[in-house]
Amino acid sequence: MSITIADKDTENDLKIVGKNVKRSDALKKVTGTLDYVIDQKMPGMLHGKLLRSEYARAEIIKIDTTEAKAIKGVYDVLTGENLSQPVPRFGSIKEDQPLLADKEVKYHGEPIAIVLAVDEETAKKALKYVKVKYKQLPSVSTIEEALKPNAPIVHSNDQDNEKTNSNICGHWDYNWGDVDLQKENSSFTINNEFEFPMIHHFPIEPYSCISYPVDDELVIKTPIQHPFILRRVVAQALNMELSKVRAISNTIGGGFGGKGYPKIEPLAAYLAMETVRPVKITLSLDEGFFSARRSSAQVNICTGFNSEGFINYQDITIKYLIGAYADSAPRVAGKSSYLACGPYRTPNARINCEAVYSNTVPSTAFRGFGMPQLIWALESQMNEASKIVGLDPVDIRLKNLPEKGDVLIPGDNPVDGDWKQGLRKAAELIGWGKDNEKNKGKGIAIGIKNPIPASVSKSIVRLHADGSVTVSSGTSEMGQGAKTVMGQIAAEELGVPMNRVSVNLGDTSVAPFDTATAGSRSTVSMGRAIKSACDDIKNQIKEIIHELYTLKTSEEMIISDGYVKVHEKVISYAEILTEYMGPNLGEIVGRGVFKGTKINNHPMGGLADFWEIVFTASEVKVEKETGKLNINKLLNVSDVGCVINPLQAEAQEEGAAIMGLGHTLMEQLVYDNNSSKLMNGSALDYRVPTSMDIPDNFESDFIENHDGPGPFGAKGLGESGIIAVAPAVAGAVSEAVGIKMKDLPISAEKVWGLINNKK
Amino acid sequence: MENESFELEFILNGESKNIRVKHYWTLAEVLRSQEGLTGTKLCCEEGECGACTVIVDGKSVTSCIVLAPEVQGSNIVTIEGLSQDGEIDPVQEAFIEEGAVQCGYCIPGMVMSAKNLLDENDSPDEEEIKEALGGNICRCAGYYRIICAVQSAAQKYKEKVKVL
Ligand code: FES
Ligand code: FES
């Protein structure tokens, strides 16, 4: 018997993929009927409110909770001392963060006590009656201070799980070729230092989670991107079995990395176990500023070019200022620095990266995972190089971009797309080469990143007796549209209409394992897992047909569009299942797996599944009198292999670009250097882009060569759009008024100052 | 003092209400905790993000900074009140069609601001739309699709009027 599974690799065959299928959650979202965790309550639920440290670093001498406990409606008030000893600590990379401060606070805003009360109002009120006596200790909040020989050490205490005698949390080196030799052989050497500030994710949905015990299981409902990581971290911190912890992440009101790794969940889980009641902890938006941020970075970059403008070497030193606890910051540092030479052919490289602890909010993953910081430096360097070498900014990039199939980083997957095509497209769309009006300039930059190497996604797809389908996957829906896209992939593969596919996401007790919803990986990795689960279903159908119809070897069967054609008959899935198992009695369960290539001893643990690349261009007008920028146009061209849902893909690109414009023009967390206190942690003081700040024109375009590893040749998207915005804008500003930006944001004051200094 | 409560009478999505509330409660709290209308979202709680936008007596307000006594006798419309007889409002329809929705958390507030704009101005230009939505932060989308949705909703309203 031979089987034909209709080949859907040509665009014309696709019925659901590549179409503007409406988001499956949109109706609930526009009518306000979608329940986020913050909207939910349970009978007997206790509300937790956190008391946070007033100081960046201090010894806790005494916490007096008597008065607070006496308030009507207060169930309990707990400090680190009241928890099981030693105080449980959690973390995805290092188990270093105590559930509540353990004798010492390490950053301004660190949780030191929690009030549990019958409602939030009472909990908030009681907080005011908790009295804390601190002994202030010296702190550090900048890279310079943290690395001074006599600097206060963030993790110097015995109770710290990860005691260190310096503030260096981790160190990474990547080398190839011979940089020292090339230093003598280069015609042009350019040396610069660039800085990138701390940025807050600012999701509109505040952090909120509910944890409760059911029988011998502990449930945690929370908007978290990586439910399986949460499950592991809680199980480790509370010494439980994985099977006893259930993480449910149904819908997330914006994540951007800030809701990737556990924050308040381990404490809520602990309290639910202790009180045997549902415990809800909700943070205010302002408290979000004390929970997650992007690490700031200082990048020293020295580049050598030969006389024709080819890169000879890159010598790059990176220092990331991370917070008081590791969270995922070491991974951000180690992984992004690996790609510090960006998309260019770099025959010789020396990359040196350090993650430096400080008494500030723990930094974590943030859209782009370190690449916006590094690409800011690299592409600003390329802009300057174009002037020094005497080549147009587009030409110098074209010259140094590799061809498809070339090595990018020795030992990793080769270049997987036509990058020059992307750059040319961006240049064409912005009108590169046309004369600029006075005080107007154009800038172009390339962003790149790799997904999570050696990751795993699994999925279960069930074909029910009536022909409807359920997809279960550990991916979470954070607005990126996974719920819709995963449904589209299954619908396309099985040939059933979208409205017959249900998608269950983010529940560790329902879905099989998935590494993470991050790194723009889900469409590729989970998409592949779903596709393979659908193939599994088709193979089982094949076996069933074989059993039912005893086919001769020469006879053909075709499975396509929800039907099987056999013996000149066209039979629906429902008919096959009914005939085989009886009416409404069964289902076919398909299992699917995607596993990235794991390589022992590889610095990343495995190969990049694809290279996520973006070409960003902008046109900017500078108001010389005030320094104010008017962004006339911003555009992104991304190589995504195949667009599964054009409307959502464009929306992702757009959102990423505007978020990038935020850190380019206005966003920055400000710490007071003396006290290490966060000065602008509120919506009032920390400005993000509004509808009034967007460029006059925005455009996004995709390169679709169907050459990605994902279903239908897809590559990932979602992060790329943010990566190269800052250097593209800075390049345009430099063209317009001849100034050189070394740090962000590009505020009007800074621009005005640089214009006037130049005179 | 703190426990002082009073009778609040108001019209909520067309229905008369008479409930006991505390004088220091915000309208957002009344809607979410007392009335169970969680479609009105809370984010910054200081009037800066627009997630909690509702329409009070024909004007859009950020309900997190409006105190309960201020809405005595008012007519309040929330996101739950926009759909009628199971049919969603053209603004909501347009938001879905134009791909203006991502995580969705800002959307109820955004829809209410858009609705309020179109009630006052049936053909807003781009600048007017940007201004009307200037107090509504969306961290996911880039606003373009939201602006398109408002333009398309304006069109839909006009067509609806023609049909009537
Ligand atoms: S929650 Fe009311 S304006 Fe932000
Ligand atoms: S859709 Fe997420 S904040 Fe607007």
mmCIF file of C-alpha atoms in Angstrom, chain A residues 288-608:
data_model
loop_
_atom_site.group_PDB
_atom_site.id
_atom_site.type_symbol
_atom_site.label_atom_id
_atom_site.label_comp_id
_atom_site.label_asym_id
_atom_site.label_seq_id
_atom_site.Cartn_x
_atom_site.Cartn_y
_atom_site.Cartn_z
ATOM 1 C CA GLY A 288 6.379 45.604 38.590
ATOM 2 C CA PHE A 289 9.291 48.023 38.393
ATOM 3 C CA PHE A 290 10.733 46.203 41.418
ATOM 4 C CA SER A 291 10.322 42.841 39.722
ATOM 5 C CA ALA A 292 11.987 42.834 36.323
ATOM 6 C CA ARG A 293 14.060 44.902 33.949
ATOM 7 C CA ARG A 294 16.403 44.690 30.996
ATOM 8 C CA SER A 295 20.074 44.708 32.013
ATOM 9 C CA SER A 296 21.993 47.788 31.079
ATOM 10 C CA ALA A 297 25.191 47.265 29.157
ATOM 11 C CA GLN A 298 28.531 48.819 28.473
ATOM 12 C CA VAL A 299 30.084 47.629 25.238
ATOM 13 C CA ASN A 300 33.647 48.321 24.194
ATOM 14 C CA ILE A 301 34.048 47.493 20.576
ATOM 15 C CA CYS A 302 37.233 47.615 18.568
ATOM 16 C CA THR A 303 36.931 46.697 14.905
ATOM 17 C CA GLY A 304 39.643 46.329 12.301
ATOM 18 C CA PHE A 305 38.904 46.698 8.581
ATOM 19 C CA ASN A 306 41.185 46.002 5.656
ATOM 20 C CA SER A 307 41.750 48.624 2.980
ATOM 21 C CA GLU A 308 38.711 47.501 0.979
ATOM 22 C CA GLY A 309 36.339 47.753 3.936
ATOM 23 C CA PHE A 310 36.114 44.082 4.887
ATOM 24 C CA ILE A 311 35.999 43.335 8.611
ATOM 25 C CA ASN A 312 39.296 41.815 9.737
ATOM 26 C CA TYR A 313 38.456 41.338 13.369
ATOM 27 C CA GLN A 314 36.172 42.278 16.213
ATOM 28 C CA ASP A 315 37.497 42.714 19.718
ATOM 29 C CA ILE A 316 34.486 43.210 21.956
ATOM 30 C CA THR A 317 34.236 43.574 25.716
ATOM 31 C CA ILE A 318 30.763 43.542 27.200
ATOM 32 C CA LYS A 319 29.676 44.301 30.717
ATOM 33 C CA TYR A 320 26.068 43.708 31.646
ATOM 34 C CA LEU A 321 24.858 45.292 34.859
ATOM 35 C CA ILE A 322 22.529 42.724 36.324
ATOM 36 C CA GLY A 323 20.586 43.028 39.557
ATOM 37 C CA ALA A 324 20.934 41.633 43.045
ATOM 38 C CA TYR A 325 19.829 38.115 42.075
ATOM 39 C CA ALA A 326 20.638 36.109 38.979
ATOM 40 C CA ASP A 327 17.137 35.382 37.588
ATOM 41 C CA SER A 328 17.874 34.601 33.901
ATOM 42 C CA ALA A 329 20.481 37.342 33.522
ATOM 43 C CA PRO A 330 23.541 35.060 33.245
ATOM 44 C CA ARG A 331 21.931 33.247 30.335
ATOM 45 C CA VAL A 332 21.099 36.555 28.646
ATOM 46 C CA ALA A 333 24.727 37.625 28.986
ATOM 47 C CA GLY A 334 26.274 34.347 27.893
ATOM 48 C CA LYS A 335 23.958 33.747 24.981
ATOM 49 C CA SER A 336 23.815 37.221 23.484
ATOM 50 C CA SER A 337 27.567 37.808 23.684
ATOM 51 C CA TYR A 338 28.048 34.668 21.607
ATOM 52 C CA LEU A 339 26.436 36.615 18.762
ATOM 53 C CA ALA A 340 28.151 39.944 19.464
ATOM 54 C CA CYS A 341 29.715 40.060 15.985
ATOM 55 C CA GLY A 342 26.221 40.158 14.577
ATOM 56 C CA PRO A 343 25.327 39.100 11.056
ATOM 57 C CA TYR A 344 28.733 39.885 9.545
ATOM 58 C CA ARG A 345 31.469 37.679 8.224
ATOM 59 C CA THR A 346 34.040 37.996 10.991
ATOM 60 C CA PRO A 347 37.185 35.960 10.373
ATOM 61 C CA ASN A 348 38.725 36.819 13.734
ATOM 62 C CA ALA A 349 36.902 37.502 16.940
ATOM 63 C CA ARG A 350 37.591 37.970 20.619
ATOM 64 C CA ILE A 351 34.471 38.394 22.720
ATOM 65 C CA ASN A 352 34.671 38.878 26.407
ATOM 66 C CA CYS A 353 31.561 39.260 28.515
ATOM 67 C CA GLU A 354 30.856 39.730 32.192
ATOM 68 C CA ALA A 355 27.590 39.887 34.094
ATOM 69 C CA VAL A 356 28.042 42.149 37.098
ATOM 70 C CA TYR A 357 25.846 42.000 40.196
ATOM 71 C CA SER A 358 24.552 45.219 41.718
ATOM 72 C CA ASN A 359 22.057 46.293 44.380
ATOM 73 C CA THR A 360 19.334 46.876 41.820
ATOM 74 C CA VAL A 361 16.211 45.085 40.599
ATOM 75 C CA PRO A 362 17.103 41.668 39.159
ATOM 76 C CA SER A 363 17.388 41.884 35.399
ATOM 77 C CA THR A 364 15.900 39.168 33.257
ATOM 78 C CA ALA A 365 14.954 38.207 29.730
ATOM 79 C CA PHE A 366 13.499 41.032 27.663
ATOM 80 C CA ARG A 367 12.443 40.892 24.029
ATOM 81 C CA GLY A 368 15.660 40.406 22.073
ATOM 82 C CA PHE A 369 17.465 38.708 24.997
ATOM 83 C CA GLY A 370 20.501 40.993 25.146
ATOM 84 C CA MET A 371 20.739 41.568 21.403
ATOM 85 C CA PRO A 372 19.287 45.116 21.362
ATOM 86 C CA GLN A 373 22.148 46.134 23.679
ATOM 87 C CA LEU A 374 24.828 44.518 21.518
ATOM 88 C CA ILE A 375 23.369 45.481 18.159
ATOM 89 C CA TRP A 376 23.140 49.081 19.374
ATOM 90 C CA ALA A 377 26.916 48.981 19.753
ATOM 91 C CA LEU A 378 27.757 46.931 16.680
ATOM 92 C CA GLU A 379 25.551 48.814 14.247
ATOM 93 C CA SER A 380 26.534 52.216 15.619
ATOM 94 C CA GLN A 381 30.107 51.064 15.042
ATOM 95 C CA MET A 382 29.250 50.088 11.462
ATOM 96 C CA ASN A 383 27.725 53.525 10.891
ATOM 97 C CA GLU A 384 30.920 55.151 12.019
ATOM 98 C CA ALA A 385 32.992 52.694 10.014
ATOM 99 C CA SER A 386 31.166 53.642 6.850
ATOM 100 C CA LYS A 387 32.410 57.186 7.285
ATOM 101 C CA ILE A 388 35.972 56.235 8.181
ATOM 102 C CA VAL A 389 36.362 53.561 5.519
ATOM 103 C CA GLY A 390 34.567 55.759 3.019
ATOM 104 C CA LEU A 391 31.751 53.447 2.026
ATOM 105 C CA ASP A 392 28.015 54.087 2.034
ATOM 106 C CA PRO A 393 26.305 52.568 5.135
ATOM 107 C CA VAL A 394 24.399 50.120 2.938
ATOM 108 C CA ASP A 395 27.464 49.207 0.872
ATOM 109 C CA ILE A 396 29.714 48.504 3.828
ATOM 110 C CA ARG A 397 27.051 46.188 5.204
ATOM 111 C CA LEU A 398 26.469 44.440 1.883
ATOM 112 C CA LYS A 399 30.195 43.937 1.615
ATOM 113 C CA ASN A 400 30.405 42.233 4.987
ATOM 114 C CA LEU A 401 27.217 40.177 4.917
ATOM 115 C CA PRO A 402 27.798 36.485 4.307
ATOM 116 C CA GLU A 403 26.072 34.460 1.588
ATOM 117 C CA LYS A 404 23.531 31.778 2.319
ATOM 118 C CA GLY A 405 25.415 28.663 3.409
ATOM 119 C CA ASP A 406 28.464 30.559 4.689
ATOM 120 C CA VAL A 407 29.750 30.029 8.207
ATOM 121 C CA LEU A 408 28.548 32.700 10.618
ATOM 122 C CA ILE A 409 30.038 31.414 13.868
ATOM 123 C CA PRO A 410 32.445 28.479 13.606
ATOM 124 C CA GLY A 411 30.754 25.286 14.776
ATOM 125 C CA ASP A 412 27.214 26.578 14.402
ATOM 126 C CA ASN A 413 24.589 26.319 11.692
ATOM 127 C CA PRO A 414 25.485 28.260 8.547
ATOM 128 C CA VAL A 415 23.701 31.334 7.256
ATOM 129 C CA ASP A 416 20.159 30.249 6.399
ATOM 130 C CA GLY A 417 18.817 33.091 4.285
ATOM 131 C CA ASP A 418 19.538 35.643 1.631
ATOM 132 C CA TRP A 419 20.489 38.493 3.918
ATOM 133 C CA LYS A 420 21.632 40.826 1.183
ATOM 134 C CA GLN A 421 18.161 40.603 -0.318
ATOM 135 C CA GLY A 422 16.727 41.765 3.000
ATOM 136 C CA LEU A 423 19.093 44.680 3.312
ATOM 137 C CA ARG A 424 18.458 45.794 -0.262
ATOM 138 C CA LYS A 425 14.745 45.619 0.320
ATOM 139 C CA ALA A 426 14.924 47.797 3.428
ATOM 140 C CA ALA A 427 17.145 50.277 1.610
ATOM 141 C CA GLU A 428 14.743 50.440 -1.298
ATOM 142 C CA LEU A 429 11.689 50.902 0.930
ATOM 143 C CA ILE A 430 13.243 53.817 2.806
ATOM 144 C CA GLY A 431 14.375 55.455 -0.429
ATOM 145 C CA TRP A 432 18.054 55.020 0.275
ATOM 146 C CA GLY A 433 20.328 57.098 -1.922
ATOM 147 C CA LYS A 434 17.781 59.828 -2.590
ATOM 148 C CA ASP A 435 18.839 63.226 -1.356
ATOM 149 C CA ASN A 436 17.685 64.199 2.086
ATOM 150 C CA GLU A 437 16.032 67.493 2.892
ATOM 151 C CA LYS A 438 17.846 69.785 5.298
ATOM 152 C CA ASN A 439 18.185 68.347 8.830
ATOM 153 C CA LYS A 440 16.763 65.079 7.625
ATOM 154 C CA GLY A 441 18.654 61.826 7.496
ATOM 155 C CA LYS A 442 18.202 58.129 6.879
ATOM 156 C CA GLY A 443 19.638 55.292 8.880
ATOM 157 C CA ILE A 444 19.798 51.569 8.397
ATOM 158 C CA ALA A 445 20.754 48.730 10.725
ATOM 159 C CA ILE A 446 20.613 44.961 10.918
ATOM 160 C CA GLY A 447 19.478 43.007 13.946
ATOM 161 C CA ILE A 448 20.052 39.338 14.553
ATOM 162 C CA LYS A 449 19.418 36.761 17.220
ATOM 163 C CA ASN A 450 19.273 33.028 17.704
ATOM 164 C CA PRO A 451 16.453 31.080 19.354
ATOM 165 C CA ILE A 452 16.962 28.713 22.294
ATOM 166 C CA PRO A 453 19.409 26.046 21.165
ATOM 167 C CA ALA A 454 18.738 22.372 21.923
ATOM 168 C CA SER A 455 15.221 23.096 23.128
ATOM 169 C CA VAL A 456 12.316 20.671 23.199
ATOM 170 C CA SER A 457 8.637 21.069 22.344
ATOM 171 C CA LYS A 458 6.048 18.341 22.609
ATOM 172 C CA SER A 459 2.430 18.369 21.686
ATOM 173 C CA ILE A 460 -0.637 16.198 21.767
ATOM 174 C CA VAL A 461 -3.279 16.504 19.087
ATOM 175 C CA ARG A 462 -6.527 14.571 19.470
ATOM 176 C CA LEU A 463 -8.855 13.817 16.611
ATOM 177 C CA HIS A 464 -12.261 13.232 18.137
ATOM 178 C CA ALA A 465 -14.984 10.906 16.912
ATOM 179 C CA ASP A 466 -16.949 13.742 15.308
ATOM 180 C CA GLY A 467 -13.924 14.974 13.397
ATOM 181 C CA SER A 468 -13.184 17.924 15.662
ATOM 182 C CA VAL A 469 -9.681 18.432 16.994
ATOM 183 C CA THR A 470 -8.005 19.434 20.274
ATOM 184 C CA VAL A 471 -4.429 20.665 20.374
ATOM 185 C CA SER A 472 -2.621 20.651 23.716
ATOM 186 C CA SER A 473 0.616 22.515 23.959
ATOM 187 C CA GLY A 474 2.811 23.981 26.676
ATOM 188 C CA THR A 475 3.251 27.208 24.771
ATOM 189 C CA SER A 476 1.531 30.146 26.420
ATOM 190 C CA GLU A 477 -0.573 32.876 24.847
ATOM 191 C CA MET A 478 0.839 36.276 25.738
ATOM 192 C CA GLY A 479 -0.659 38.289 22.949
ATOM 193 C CA GLN A 480 1.710 37.026 20.281
ATOM 194 C CA GLY A 481 -1.101 34.903 18.852
ATOM 195 C CA ALA A 482 0.193 31.399 19.594
ATOM 196 C CA LYS A 483 -3.307 30.125 20.257
ATOM 197 C CA THR A 484 -4.410 31.085 16.769
ATOM 198 C CA VAL A 485 -1.230 30.075 14.946
ATOM 199 C CA MET A 486 -1.050 26.644 16.613
ATOM 200 C CA GLY A 487 -4.693 26.124 15.653
ATOM 201 C CA GLN A 488 -3.944 27.154 12.077
ATOM 202 C CA ILE A 489 -1.099 24.686 11.781
ATOM 203 C CA ALA A 490 -3.233 21.793 13.037
ATOM 204 C CA ALA A 491 -6.209 22.846 10.914
ATOM 205 C CA GLU A 492 -4.053 23.040 7.810
ATOM 206 C CA GLU A 493 -2.302 19.758 8.458
ATOM 207 C CA LEU A 494 -5.463 17.787 9.185
ATOM 208 C CA GLY A 495 -7.580 19.628 6.675
ATOM 209 C CA VAL A 496 -10.283 20.673 9.109
ATOM 210 C CA PRO A 497 -11.752 24.166 9.419
ATOM 211 C CA MET A 498 -10.406 26.488 12.141
ATOM 212 C CA ASN A 499 -13.653 26.493 14.078
ATOM 213 C CA ARG A 500 -13.360 22.748 14.623
ATOM 214 C CA VAL A 501 -9.974 23.065 16.338
ATOM 215 C CA SER A 502 -9.712 23.821 20.059
ATOM 216 C CA VAL A 503 -6.362 24.842 21.446
ATOM 217 C CA ASN A 504 -5.372 24.320 25.093
ATOM 218 C CA LEU A 505 -2.256 26.162 26.064
ATOM 219 C CA GLY A 506 0.071 26.492 29.022
ATOM 220 C CA ASP A 507 -1.242 23.879 31.468
ATOM 221 C CA THR A 508 1.487 21.529 32.677
ATOM 222 C CA SER A 509 -1.006 18.865 33.697
ATOM 223 C CA VAL A 510 -2.705 18.835 30.306
ATOM 224 C CA ALA A 511 0.053 19.560 27.821
ATOM 225 C CA PRO A 512 3.286 17.654 27.436
ATOM 226 C CA PHE A 513 6.639 19.337 28.051
ATOM 227 C CA ASP A 514 7.779 22.496 26.333
ATOM 228 C CA THR A 515 11.011 24.370 27.056
ATOM 229 C CA ALA A 516 9.716 27.924 26.948
ATOM 230 C CA THR A 517 7.593 30.495 25.173
ATOM 231 C CA ALA A 518 10.506 32.689 24.261
ATOM 232 C CA GLY A 519 13.209 33.326 21.730
ATOM 233 C CA SER A 520 10.679 33.602 18.890
ATOM 234 C CA ARG A 521 10.729 29.830 18.892
ATOM 235 C CA SER A 522 7.122 28.709 19.302
ATOM 236 C CA THR A 523 5.938 28.845 15.694
ATOM 237 C CA VAL A 524 8.993 26.863 14.650
ATOM 238 C CA SER A 525 9.454 24.442 17.540
ATOM 239 C CA MET A 526 5.920 23.984 18.817
ATOM 240 C CA GLY A 527 4.683 24.316 15.260
ATOM 241 C CA ARG A 528 6.877 21.387 14.302
ATOM 242 C CA ALA A 529 5.669 19.384 17.299
ATOM 243 C CA ILE A 530 2.062 19.981 16.268
ATOM 244 C CA LYS A 531 2.803 19.108 12.684
ATOM 245 C CA SER A 532 4.428 15.865 13.762
ATOM 246 C CA ALA A 533 1.463 15.059 16.022
ATOM 247 C CA CYS A 534 -0.806 15.563 13.004
ATOM 248 C CA ASP A 535 1.428 13.255 10.945
ATOM 249 C CA ASP A 536 1.122 10.700 13.720
ATOM 250 C CA ILE A 537 -2.672 10.958 13.452
ATOM 251 C CA LYS A 538 -2.514 10.476 9.692
ATOM 252 C CA ASN A 539 -0.327 7.427 10.106
ATOM 253 C CA GLN A 540 -2.798 5.959 12.558
ATOM 254 C CA ILE A 541 -5.612 6.649 10.109
ATOM 255 C CA LYS A 542 -3.573 4.827 7.534
ATOM 256 C CA GLU A 543 -3.329 1.779 9.783
ATOM 257 C CA ILE A 544 -7.038 1.919 10.544
ATOM 258 C CA ILE A 545 -7.897 2.100 6.864
ATOM 259 C CA HIS A 546 -5.613 -0.779 6.193
ATOM 260 C CA GLU A 547 -7.378 -2.843 8.828
ATOM 261 C CA LEU A 548 -10.870 -1.843 7.674
ATOM 262 C CA TYR A 549 -10.375 -2.228 3.957
ATOM 263 C CA THR A 550 -7.551 -4.747 3.615
ATOM 264 C CA LEU A 551 -5.896 -2.826 0.825
ATOM 265 C CA LYS A 552 -3.730 -4.482 -1.744
ATOM 266 C CA THR A 553 -0.203 -3.134 -1.968
ATOM 267 C CA SER A 554 -0.870 -1.502 -5.309
ATOM 268 C CA GLU A 555 -3.922 0.374 -4.086
ATOM 269 C CA GLU A 556 -3.559 3.974 -3.217
ATOM 270 C CA MET A 557 -5.025 5.976 -0.429
ATOM 271 C CA ILE A 558 -4.968 9.717 -0.284
ATOM 272 C CA ILE A 559 -5.321 11.696 2.914
ATOM 273 C CA SER A 560 -6.123 15.281 2.202
ATOM 274 C CA ASP A 561 -8.351 18.061 3.463
ATOM 275 C CA GLY A 562 -10.048 16.100 6.177
ATOM 276 C CA TYR A 563 -10.916 13.161 3.970
ATOM 277 C CA VAL A 564 -9.431 9.874 2.949
ATOM 278 C CA LYS A 565 -9.858 8.672 -0.580
ATOM 279 C CA VAL A 566 -9.750 4.936 -0.862
ATOM 280 C CA HIS A 567 -11.411 2.414 -3.212
ATOM 281 C CA GLU A 568 -12.796 5.382 -5.159
ATOM 282 C CA LYS A 569 -14.648 6.371 -2.023
ATOM 283 C CA VAL A 570 -14.179 9.603 -0.102
ATOM 284 C CA ILE A 571 -14.567 9.075 3.637
ATOM 285 C CA SER A 572 -14.497 11.688 6.358
ATOM 286 C CA TYR A 573 -12.484 11.297 9.558
ATOM 287 C CA ALA A 574 -15.712 11.054 11.539
ATOM 288 C CA GLU A 575 -16.940 8.194 9.365
ATOM 289 C CA ILE A 576 -13.663 6.332 9.724
ATOM 290 C CA LEU A 577 -13.614 6.739 13.482
ATOM 291 C CA THR A 578 -17.242 5.708 13.811
ATOM 292 C CA GLU A 579 -16.762 2.695 11.651
ATOM 293 C CA TYR A 580 -13.644 1.669 13.509
ATOM 294 C CA MET A 581 -14.607 2.350 17.111
ATOM 295 C CA GLY A 582 -18.353 2.768 17.123
ATOM 296 C CA PRO A 583 -20.247 6.058 17.215
ATOM 297 C CA ASN A 584 -18.678 8.680 19.472
ATOM 298 C CA LEU A 585 -16.609 6.180 21.310
ATOM 299 C CA GLY A 586 -13.128 7.079 20.532
ATOM 300 C CA GLU A 587 -10.427 9.373 19.359
ATOM 301 C CA ILE A 588 -7.037 9.220 17.783
ATOM 302 C CA VAL A 589 -4.245 10.680 19.864
ATOM 303 C CA GLY A 590 -1.295 12.027 17.936
ATOM 304 C CA ARG A 591 1.984 12.740 19.646
ATOM 305 C CA GLY A 592 4.510 15.159 18.290
ATOM 306 C CA VAL A 593 8.011 16.182 19.245
ATOM 307 C CA PHE A 594 10.492 18.779 18.158
ATOM 308 C CA LYS A 595 13.999 18.598 19.506
ATOM 309 C CA GLY A 596 16.720 21.066 18.593
ATOM 310 C CA THR A 597 20.181 19.716 17.833
ATOM 311 C CA LYS A 598 22.027 19.180 21.088
ATOM 312 C CA ILE A 599 25.802 19.151 20.931
ATOM 313 C CA ASN A 600 27.913 18.352 23.930
ATOM 314 C CA ASN A 601 30.682 20.870 24.544
ATOM 315 C CA HIS A 602 29.034 23.416 22.269
ATOM 316 C CA PRO A 603 29.114 26.778 24.072
ATOM 317 C CA MET A 604 25.371 27.197 23.484
ATOM 318 C CA GLY A 605 24.536 23.553 24.197
ATOM 319 C CA GLY A 606 23.449 23.069 20.603
ATOM 320 C CA LEU A 607 22.913 24.658 17.240
ATOM 321 C CA ALA A 608 20.811 27.686 16.343
#
